[in-house]
Short mmCIF file of C-alpha atoms in Angstrom, two decimals:
data_model
loop_
_atom_site.label_atom_id
_atom_site.label_comp_id
_atom_site.label_asym_id
_atom_site.label_seq_id
_atom_site.Cartn_x
_atom_site.Cartn_y
_atom_site.Cartn_z
CA MET A 1 41.99 29.92 6.20
CA GLY A 2 39.92 31.26 3.31
CA VAL A 3 36.85 33.49 3.29
CA THR A 4 34.49 30.50 3.30
CA ASP A 5 36.22 28.94 6.31
CA ILE A 6 36.22 32.27 8.16
CA MET A 7 32.52 32.83 7.48
CA ASN A 8 31.66 29.28 8.61
CA ASN A 9 33.58 29.81 11.86
CA ILE A 10 31.89 33.18 12.40
CA ARG A 11 28.46 31.61 11.97
CA ILE A 12 29.30 29.01 14.60
CA LEU A 13 30.77 31.53 17.05
CA MET A 14 27.95 34.04 16.60
CA LEU A 15 25.34 31.78 18.24
CA PRO A 16 26.50 32.34 21.85
CA VAL A 17 27.07 36.02 21.06
CA ILE A 18 23.51 36.40 19.79
CA LEU A 19 22.17 34.59 22.86
CA ILE A 20 24.14 36.87 25.20
CA ILE A 21 23.08 40.05 23.41
CA GLY A 22 19.49 38.80 23.29
CA ALA A 23 19.51 38.15 27.06
CA GLU A 24 20.97 41.63 27.65
CA PHE A 25 18.32 43.28 25.49
CA LEU A 26 15.62 41.32 27.33
CA LEU A 27 16.90 42.60 30.67
CA ILE A 28 17.04 46.15 29.30
CA ALA A 29 13.44 45.83 28.01
CA LEU A 30 12.25 44.54 31.38
CA TYR A 31 14.05 47.40 33.11
CA TYR A 32 12.56 49.94 30.72
CA PHE A 33 8.94 48.79 31.02
CA LEU A 34 8.91 47.74 34.68
CA TYR A 35 10.99 50.50 36.20
CA TYR A 36 12.26 53.22 33.87
CA LYS A 37 8.86 54.42 32.57
CA LYS A 38 7.44 54.53 36.10
CA HIS A 39 10.25 56.69 37.51
CA GLN A 40 10.36 59.77 35.29
CA SER A 41 12.78 61.61 37.54
CA ASP A 42 15.47 58.96 37.00
CA ARG A 43 15.51 59.25 33.21
CA LYS A 44 18.58 61.51 33.19
CA LYS A 45 20.59 59.14 35.35
CA ILE A 46 20.44 56.13 33.05
CA ASN A 47 20.68 56.36 29.26
CA ILE A 48 18.84 53.50 27.56
CA LYS A 49 20.82 54.01 24.34
CA GLN A 50 24.06 53.65 26.27
CA LEU A 51 22.75 50.45 27.84
CA MET A 52 22.00 49.03 24.39
CA LEU A 53 25.43 50.05 23.10
CA GLY A 54 26.96 48.45 26.19
CA ALA A 55 25.08 45.21 25.48
CA LEU A 56 26.42 45.16 21.91
CA PHE A 57 29.93 45.94 23.21
CA ILE A 58 29.81 42.99 25.63
CA GLY A 59 28.69 40.73 22.79
CA TYR A 60 31.59 42.01 20.68
CA ILE A 61 34.08 41.30 23.49
CA VAL A 62 32.74 37.74 23.83
CA PHE A 63 33.07 37.27 20.06
CA VAL A 64 36.71 38.45 20.05
CA CYS A 65 37.51 36.15 22.99
CA GLU A 66 35.98 33.21 21.11
CA LEU A 67 38.16 33.97 18.09
CA THR A 68 41.41 34.56 19.95
CA ILE A 69 41.34 32.77 23.31
CA ILE A 70 38.61 30.17 23.87
CA GLY A 71 39.12 26.63 22.57
CA ARG A 72 42.36 27.22 20.66
CA GLY A 73 44.38 24.38 22.22
CA SER A 74 47.93 24.70 23.52
CA SER A 75 50.30 23.64 20.74
CA HIS A 76 52.22 26.92 20.33
CA PHE A 77 53.74 27.46 23.78
CA MET A 78 56.16 30.42 23.85
CA GLN A 79 56.36 30.69 20.06
CA MET A 80 56.94 34.15 18.62
CA ASN A 81 57.19 35.85 15.25
CA LEU A 82 58.62 39.33 15.74
CA GLN A 83 59.18 40.13 12.06
CA PRO A 84 56.99 43.14 11.17
CA PHE A 85 54.63 42.80 8.20
CA SER A 86 55.67 39.15 7.72
CA GLY A 87 52.09 38.22 6.80
CA TYR A 88 52.01 40.79 4.00
CA ILE A 89 55.48 39.76 2.81
CA ASP A 90 54.48 36.09 2.71
CA ALA A 91 51.21 36.96 0.95
CA TRP A 92 53.18 38.87 -1.70
CA LYS A 93 55.84 36.18 -2.17
CA LYS A 94 53.16 33.52 -2.54
CA TYR A 95 50.73 35.96 -4.17
CA SER A 96 48.21 34.31 -1.89
CA LEU A 97 44.78 35.88 -1.40
CA ARG A 98 44.23 33.52 1.54
CA ASP A 99 47.28 34.85 3.42
CA LEU A 100 46.22 38.42 2.71
CA GLN A 101 42.70 37.66 3.93
CA ASN A 102 44.09 36.65 7.33
CA CYS A 103 45.88 40.01 7.64
CA ILE A 104 42.76 41.95 6.63
CA PHE A 105 40.56 39.91 8.97
CA ASN A 106 42.83 40.83 11.90
CA ILE A 107 42.31 44.49 10.98
CA PHE A 108 38.52 44.16 10.71
CA MET A 109 38.33 42.34 14.04
CA PHE A 110 39.37 45.45 15.99
CA VAL A 111 37.49 48.07 13.95
CA PRO A 112 34.41 47.83 16.25
CA LEU A 113 36.60 48.49 19.30
CA GLY A 114 37.63 51.85 17.82
CA VAL A 115 33.94 52.69 17.33
CA PHE A 116 32.51 51.42 20.63
CA LEU A 117 35.04 53.04 22.99
CA PRO A 118 34.35 56.72 22.09
CA LEU A 119 30.60 56.04 21.89
CA LEU A 120 30.52 54.54 25.38
CA PHE A 121 33.17 56.58 27.19
CA SER A 122 33.67 60.28 26.54
CA LYS A 123 37.33 60.04 27.59
CA PHE A 124 38.10 57.94 24.53
CA LYS A 125 36.86 60.61 22.17
CA LEU A 126 40.45 61.77 22.38
CA PHE A 127 42.81 59.64 20.28
CA LYS A 128 45.62 59.87 22.85
CA TRP A 129 43.51 57.87 25.32
CA LEU A 130 42.00 55.44 22.82
CA LEU A 131 45.21 54.23 21.18
CA PRO A 132 46.87 52.89 24.37
CA VAL A 133 43.72 50.89 25.23
CA VAL A 134 43.62 49.35 21.74
CA VAL A 135 47.33 48.43 21.92
CA ILE A 136 47.00 47.03 25.45
CA ALA A 137 43.96 44.94 24.38
CA THR A 138 45.74 43.27 21.47
CA LEU A 139 48.97 42.96 23.47
CA SER A 140 47.04 41.16 26.23
CA ILE A 141 45.58 38.69 23.70
CA GLU A 142 48.97 37.99 22.14
CA THR A 143 50.61 37.55 25.56
CA TYR A 144 47.88 35.17 26.70
CA GLN A 145 48.22 33.10 23.53
CA THR A 146 52.00 32.90 23.97
CA LEU A 147 51.94 31.89 27.63
CA THR A 148 49.15 29.31 27.23
CA GLY A 149 50.20 27.96 23.82
CA ALA A 150 46.86 29.03 22.34
CA GLY A 151 48.66 30.87 19.57
CA ILE A 152 51.86 32.48 18.38
CA PHE A 153 52.86 35.96 19.53
CA GLU A 154 52.95 37.75 16.19
CA LEU A 155 54.04 41.34 15.81
CA ASP A 156 51.87 41.39 12.69
CA ASP A 157 48.75 40.75 14.77
CA LEU A 158 49.67 43.59 17.10
CA ILE A 159 50.10 45.94 14.13
CA ASN A 160 46.94 44.80 12.31
CA ASN A 161 44.71 44.87 15.40
CA SER A 162 45.96 48.35 16.35
CA LEU A 163 45.41 49.50 12.78
CA GLY A 164 41.86 48.19 12.97
CA GLY A 165 41.21 50.13 16.17
CA ILE A 166 42.54 53.31 14.55
CA ILE A 167 40.33 52.80 11.47
CA GLY A 168 37.35 52.27 13.76
CA TYR A 169 38.11 55.55 15.55
CA GLN A 170 38.35 57.35 12.22
CA LEU A 171 34.98 55.93 11.19
CA TYR A 172 33.55 57.21 14.49
CA ARG A 173 34.94 60.69 13.76
CA LEU A 174 33.53 60.60 10.23
CA GLY A 175 30.11 59.59 11.52
CA THR A 176 30.22 62.32 14.17
CA SER A 177 31.13 64.91 11.54
CA ILE A 178 28.23 63.87 9.32
CA VAL A 179 25.76 64.06 12.24
CA GLN A 180 27.01 67.48 13.37
CA HIS A 181 27.14 69.15 9.94
CA LYS A 182 24.18 67.28 8.40
CA LYS A 183 26.32 66.59 5.35
CA VAL A 184 29.48 64.83 4.22
CA LYS A 185 32.45 67.20 4.25
CA MET A 186 35.12 66.20 1.77
CA LYS A 187 37.97 67.13 4.11
CA SER A 188 36.54 64.95 6.87
CA LEU A 189 35.81 62.11 4.45
CA VAL A 190 39.34 62.02 3.01
CA GLY A 191 41.04 62.59 6.37
CA ASN A 192 39.16 59.88 8.23
CA LEU A 193 39.38 57.35 5.41
CA ALA A 194 43.06 58.03 4.75
CA ILE A 195 44.30 54.67 6.04
CA PRO A 196 41.82 52.49 4.08
CA ILE A 197 42.41 54.61 0.97
CA MET A 198 46.20 54.30 1.33
CA MET A 199 45.99 50.52 1.89
CA GLY A 200 43.71 50.18 -1.13
CA LEU A 201 46.18 52.09 -3.30
CA ILE A 202 49.04 49.90 -2.08
CA PHE A 203 47.10 46.72 -2.89
CA VAL A 204 46.17 48.04 -6.34
CA GLY A 205 49.82 48.96 -6.94
CA MET A 206 50.92 45.45 -5.95
CA MET A 207 48.40 43.93 -8.35
CA ILE A 208 49.67 46.15 -11.17
CA VAL A 209 53.30 45.21 -10.46
CA TYR A 210 52.36 41.51 -10.34
CA ALA A 211 50.44 41.75 -13.61
CA GLN A 212 53.47 43.36 -15.30
CA GLN A 213 55.79 40.54 -14.21
CA GLU A 214 56.47 37.91 -16.86
CA PHE A 215 56.42 35.01 -14.40
CA GLY A 216 54.57 34.33 -11.16
CA HIS A 217 55.88 33.80 -7.63
CA LEU A 218 57.15 30.56 -6.12
CA THR A 219 55.70 29.73 -2.70
CA ILE A 220 59.08 28.37 -1.55
CA ASN A 221 60.38 31.95 -1.48
CA ALA A 222 58.16 32.84 1.50
CA TYR A 223 60.68 32.32 4.28
CA THR A 224 62.89 34.12 6.77
CA LYS A 225 66.64 33.90 6.28
CA SER A 226 68.36 31.66 8.85
CA ASN A 227 71.31 32.68 11.01
CA MET A 228 74.08 30.21 10.10
CA SER A 229 76.66 31.47 12.63
CA GLY A 230 78.30 28.49 14.26
CA VAL A 231 76.56 26.00 11.95
CA ASP A 232 78.82 23.38 10.33
CA VAL A 233 77.82 23.09 6.64
CA THR A 234 79.72 20.48 4.62
CA THR A 235 79.49 18.55 1.35
CA SER A 236 81.52 15.97 -0.54
CA LEU A 237 80.00 16.99 -3.87
CA ASP A 238 82.13 18.35 -6.70
CA LEU A 239 80.15 21.52 -7.42
CA HIS A 240 80.72 23.43 -10.65
CA ALA A 241 80.31 27.20 -10.78
CA THR A 242 79.65 27.44 -14.54
CA SER A 243 76.65 29.55 -15.48
CA THR A 244 73.91 27.61 -17.21
CA VAL A 245 70.35 27.93 -18.49
CA ALA A 246 67.11 26.00 -18.13
CA PRO A 247 63.74 26.22 -19.92
CA ILE A 248 60.52 27.58 -18.42
CA TYR A 249 57.17 26.16 -19.50
CA LYS A 250 53.55 27.28 -19.26
CA LYS A 251 50.88 24.78 -18.23
CA ILE A 252 47.96 24.94 -20.66
CA ILE A 253 44.61 24.56 -18.89
CA GLN A 254 41.64 23.51 -21.02
CA ASN A 255 38.61 22.75 -18.87
CA ASP A 256 35.90 24.51 -20.87
CA GLU A 257 34.64 21.45 -22.76
CA VAL A 258 35.08 18.84 -20.00
CA LYS A 259 31.50 18.90 -18.72
CA THR A 260 29.99 18.81 -22.21
CA LEU A 261 32.27 15.95 -23.27
CA LEU A 262 31.45 13.78 -20.24
CA GLN A 263 27.72 14.53 -20.35
CA LYS A 264 27.57 13.55 -24.00
CA LYS A 265 29.71 10.41 -23.61
CA PHE A 266 27.99 9.03 -20.50
CA ASP A 267 24.54 10.57 -21.05
CA LEU A 268 24.58 12.62 -17.83
CA SER A 269 22.38 15.51 -16.74
CA GLU A 270 23.39 18.31 -14.36
CA PHE A 271 21.38 18.62 -11.14
CA SER A 272 23.44 21.05 -9.04
CA ARG A 273 26.61 23.09 -9.17
CA GLN A 274 28.87 24.74 -6.60
CA ASP A 275 31.77 27.10 -7.24
CA ILE A 276 34.47 27.37 -4.56
CA ARG A 277 37.48 29.66 -5.11
CA GLY A 278 37.74 28.85 -8.81
CA ASP A 279 36.96 25.13 -8.38
CA ARG A 280 33.68 23.67 -9.61
CA GLU A 281 31.75 20.73 -8.17
CA LEU A 282 28.78 19.40 -10.14
CA LEU A 283 26.24 16.71 -9.26
CA LEU A 284 25.29 14.71 -12.35
CA LYS A 285 22.84 11.84 -12.89
CA ASP A 286 22.42 9.26 -15.64
CA LYS A 287 19.15 7.86 -16.98
CA ALA A 288 19.11 5.18 -14.27
CA GLU A 289 19.29 7.96 -11.62
CA ASN A 290 22.82 6.97 -10.58
CA SER A 291 24.58 10.06 -9.21
CA TYR A 292 28.07 11.19 -10.13
CA THR A 293 30.25 14.02 -8.87
CA LEU A 294 32.32 15.98 -11.36
CA PHE A 295 35.04 18.06 -9.72
CA ILE A 296 36.97 20.53 -11.88
CA SER A 297 39.87 22.32 -10.17
CA ALA A 298 41.24 25.74 -11.05
CA GLU A 299 44.62 24.06 -11.66
CA GLY A 300 43.18 22.14 -14.60
CA ASN A 301 42.67 18.71 -13.01
CA TRP A 302 39.24 17.06 -12.97
CA SER A 303 37.57 13.86 -11.82
CA LEU A 304 34.26 12.07 -12.35
CA THR A 305 33.15 9.64 -9.63
CA ASP A 306 30.17 7.34 -9.11
CA ASN A 307 28.94 8.38 -5.66
CA LEU A 308 27.52 5.00 -4.61
CA TYR A 309 29.85 2.42 -6.15
CA THR A 310 32.44 0.55 -4.03
CA PRO A 311 35.39 -0.73 -6.12
CA VAL A 312 35.97 -4.51 -6.22
CA GLN A 313 38.79 -6.59 -7.65
CA PRO A 314 37.62 -8.28 -10.88
CA SER A 315 38.61 -11.85 -11.79
CA SER A 316 41.53 -12.44 -14.15
CA ALA A 317 39.20 -13.24 -17.04
CA VAL A 318 37.14 -10.11 -16.48
CA GLN A 319 40.33 -8.05 -16.08
CA GLU A 320 41.51 -9.04 -19.56
CA THR A 321 38.17 -7.97 -21.02
CA LEU A 322 38.30 -4.67 -19.13
CA VAL A 323 41.74 -3.85 -20.56
CA ASN A 324 40.32 -3.67 -24.07
CA LYS A 325 37.24 -1.83 -22.81
CA ALA A 326 39.40 0.77 -21.02
CA LYS A 327 41.44 1.46 -24.15
CA SER A 328 38.24 1.73 -26.18
CA VAL A 329 36.72 4.26 -23.75
CA MET A 330 39.81 6.46 -23.86
CA ASP A 331 39.94 6.28 -27.66
CA GLU A 332 36.34 7.48 -27.81
CA LEU A 333 37.05 10.35 -25.40
CA SER A 334 40.21 11.38 -27.35
CA LEU A 335 41.89 12.60 -24.15
CA LEU A 336 45.32 11.03 -24.59
CA PRO A 337 48.36 12.33 -26.49
CA GLN A 338 50.76 9.97 -28.24
CA ASP A 339 53.41 7.83 -26.51
CA VAL A 340 51.48 7.56 -23.26
CA ALA A 341 52.36 4.57 -21.03
CA PHE A 342 49.54 2.19 -20.06
CA THR A 343 49.30 0.27 -16.77
CA ALA A 344 46.58 -1.99 -15.32
CA LEU A 345 46.15 -1.46 -11.56
CA ASP A 346 43.92 -3.07 -8.91
CA ASN A 347 40.10 -2.81 -8.60
CA GLY A 348 39.54 -2.34 -12.30
CA VAL A 349 41.64 0.83 -12.45
CA PHE A 350 43.74 1.61 -15.53
CA GLN A 351 46.33 4.34 -15.76
CA TRP A 352 48.01 6.26 -18.58
CA THR A 353 51.10 8.27 -17.64
CA LEU A 354 53.63 10.60 -19.22
CA PRO A 355 56.89 11.40 -17.37
CA ASP A 356 58.34 14.85 -16.82
CA ARG A 357 60.53 15.81 -19.78
CA ALA A 358 61.33 19.40 -18.85
CA GLU A 359 64.89 18.96 -20.10
CA SER A 360 63.63 18.36 -23.65
CA ASN A 361 63.42 22.09 -24.46
CA GLN A 362 60.22 21.62 -26.45
CA ASP A 363 56.47 21.42 -25.84
CA TYR A 364 55.47 18.23 -24.06
CA TRP A 365 52.70 16.57 -22.03
CA LEU A 366 53.00 15.68 -18.36
CA GLY A 367 50.73 13.86 -15.90
CA ASP A 368 48.40 10.88 -15.74
CA VAL A 369 44.85 9.70 -16.36
CA ASP A 370 43.09 7.06 -14.22
CA LEU A 371 40.01 5.15 -15.41
CA GLY A 372 38.00 2.88 -13.12
CA LEU A 373 35.69 0.28 -14.66
CA LYS A 374 33.03 -1.89 -13.04
CA PRO A 375 33.05 -5.64 -13.91
CA ASP A 376 30.29 -4.95 -16.48
CA GLY A 377 32.56 -2.43 -18.24
CA SER A 378 30.76 0.74 -17.16
CA VAL A 379 32.78 3.65 -15.78
CA TYR A 380 32.78 4.35 -12.04
CA ALA A 381 35.70 6.79 -11.91
CA LEU A 382 37.73 8.93 -14.28
CA SER A 383 40.42 11.34 -13.11
CA TYR A 384 42.47 13.57 -15.40
CA SER A 385 45.65 15.41 -14.46
CA LEU A 386 47.38 15.46 -17.83
CA HIS A 387 48.51 18.82 -19.18
CA GLN A 388 50.38 20.22 -22.13
CA HIS A 389 53.44 22.29 -21.21
CA GLN A 390 54.33 24.99 -23.70
CA LEU A 391 57.97 26.04 -23.92
CA ILE A 392 58.28 29.77 -23.16
CA ARG A 393 62.02 30.46 -23.14
CA GLU A 394 65.30 29.62 -21.45
CA VAL A 395 66.48 31.58 -18.41
CA ASN A 396 69.79 31.88 -16.61
CA ILE A 397 69.88 29.75 -13.46
CA LEU A 398 72.10 29.39 -10.42
CA SER A 399 75.01 26.98 -10.58
CA PRO A 400 75.25 24.19 -7.96
CA ALA A 401 78.13 26.09 -6.37
CA GLU A 402 75.94 29.19 -6.02
CA VAL A 403 73.17 27.08 -4.49
CA TYR A 404 75.63 25.71 -1.93
CA GLU A 405 76.69 29.27 -1.04
CA ARG A 406 73.05 30.19 -0.47
CA ILE A 407 72.75 27.25 1.91
CA LYS A 408 75.86 28.41 3.80
CA ASN A 409 74.39 31.92 4.03
CA GLY A 410 71.03 30.67 5.37
CA ASP A 411 69.18 31.89 2.28
CA PHE A 412 66.77 28.94 1.98
CA PRO A 413 63.42 27.77 3.41
CA GLN A 414 63.20 25.19 6.19
CA ILE A 415 60.55 22.76 4.94
CA LYS A 416 58.44 20.61 7.27
CA PHE A 417 58.53 17.49 5.13
CA ASN A 418 56.28 15.40 7.37
CA ALA A 419 53.79 15.88 10.21
CA LEU A 420 56.15 14.40 12.81
CA VAL A 421 58.75 17.14 12.34
CA THR A 422 58.33 19.97 14.85
CA ASP A 423 59.18 23.63 14.36
CA GLU A 424 61.82 23.32 17.10
CA GLU A 425 63.59 20.54 15.16
CA LEU A 426 63.84 22.78 12.10
CA LEU A 427 65.17 25.77 14.04
CA ILE A 428 68.81 26.33 13.05
CA LYS A 429 71.16 27.25 15.88
CA THR A 430 74.84 27.30 16.80
CA GLY A 431 76.40 23.83 16.87
CA ASP A 432 74.06 22.28 14.31
CA GLN A 433 75.47 20.13 11.51
CA LEU A 434 74.17 20.27 7.94
CA THR A 435 75.56 17.90 5.32
CA ILE A 436 74.61 18.35 1.65
CA ASP A 437 74.50 15.04 -0.26
CA LEU A 438 72.63 15.99 -3.43
CA ILE A 439 71.81 19.10 -5.46
CA GLU A 440 69.55 18.31 -8.42
CA LEU A 441 67.47 20.36 -10.82
CA SER A 442 63.72 19.93 -10.61
CA TYR A 443 60.58 21.93 -11.46
CA MET A 444 57.52 23.41 -9.77
CA TYR A 445 54.59 25.63 -10.74
CA ASP A 446 54.53 29.30 -9.85
CA THR A 447 51.44 31.39 -9.07
CA LYS A 448 50.83 32.13 -12.78
CA GLY A 449 51.00 28.50 -13.86
CA PHE A 450 54.54 28.65 -15.25
CA TYR A 451 56.68 25.55 -14.70
CA GLN A 452 59.89 26.99 -13.27
CA PRO A 453 63.25 25.32 -12.56
CA ILE A 454 64.15 24.84 -8.90
CA TYR A 455 66.91 23.03 -7.08
CA ARG A 456 66.12 20.21 -4.68
CA VAL A 457 68.86 20.09 -2.08
CA SER A 458 68.94 17.06 0.20
CA GLY A 459 71.18 15.68 2.90
CA THR A 460 71.18 15.38 6.68
CA PHE A 461 70.45 17.95 9.38
CA ASN A 462 71.84 16.86 12.75
CA LYS A 463 72.08 13.32 11.31
CA LYS A 464 68.41 13.27 10.26
CA SER A 465 67.11 13.29 6.68
CA TRP A 466 66.60 16.81 5.39
CA PHE A 467 65.85 18.67 2.18
CA THR A 468 64.99 22.13 0.91
CA LEU A 469 63.89 23.74 -2.35
CA ILE A 470 65.55 26.80 -3.89
CA GLN A 471 64.47 28.85 -6.90
CA ALA A 472 66.94 28.22 -9.72
CA LYS A 473 66.13 31.25 -11.88
CA LYS A 474 68.42 34.19 -11.19
#
């Protein structure tokens, strides 16, 4: 879940919270004007500020319950992840901002608890009383989620939520110090912001290390090693142990001139634009006021689509005419490299493809281009996922025999290859049978856009089709 998704969910969940807090404030106002002001002697017994803080605290509790308990379903019954800092490890291995955001959000969620408790209850001004309450609160949520299937019991959540409560308490202490001394004392500032400062330094250090690495990370490396004790792993393959090498390529992304090219070719004008996590979506219109959507992804792919047209299958005679028209359009756009294969598909769609030639050890193009034409020859769709791959250098890779040893040692990811496969079916345990039928070299992109060699290992797991992917580079 990214920042946009989180913010959208928060906006939805905040409505009942706002209504509850608003009702509480209304009751407090009625109490203040109808009773409190008329009974001067009772002013010391009830603190209006405390009532308002209490109203906000109740709203906060409702908000946390909405996020963690209410309406979460029951698909994770008795599932646990007891590996500490697994979220941070996965975020690093994938170099995924989205995964890191989830960890940080779990910290932020409990920061208000560390602020509210000492403000409302004098006992919790002492850290020794506050910390157990914070831990018990997050432990209760995790236990509830586990027993009801509303979520997975994750040690990471327990750590992050507790950390958030501690940061909240430190912010309370910092605020108290500023109010008491009428100024910001450096010792108090550094001491009470120690945890956020330390986390910030760690994140900056990770970014520096990542920037210094030649290649990016492969998402397939974000896994927990399996216990293969009592698991029968076999193969009939003749696996060689000879060391070998394979090339690594860099995908060249050139999206800067796409919008200008298409606007000029099809006489389109831009009406709106939206940027989402590096992707761009533009609404364009032609002179006849027909609207088109141009989507340009951060990975270098793009597509232009007529928003109102429904594809139809042209007649054979029209199809022959469209073939020449399609080739003419692509010649005018100058988007295709040499030796590209041409295919006529259904509904006036034409495709140009280039196969993967990673074994060629030289620069090459990979991908496809689809062009959709209306019966009158005008364009209703154009999608481009063709990229030049620049040879960087050769690297030493694992031999098939070494890959097989990694499988026997449990050093591989269990991949959910379709929606029907459950987590329980992929759980490796004593008595399971794993047969390796094929180990072949393939490629995938890393987080820096390099095209790295990987091994695709396939076979059967307990007599069912199975495969995994393993980084080939040593």
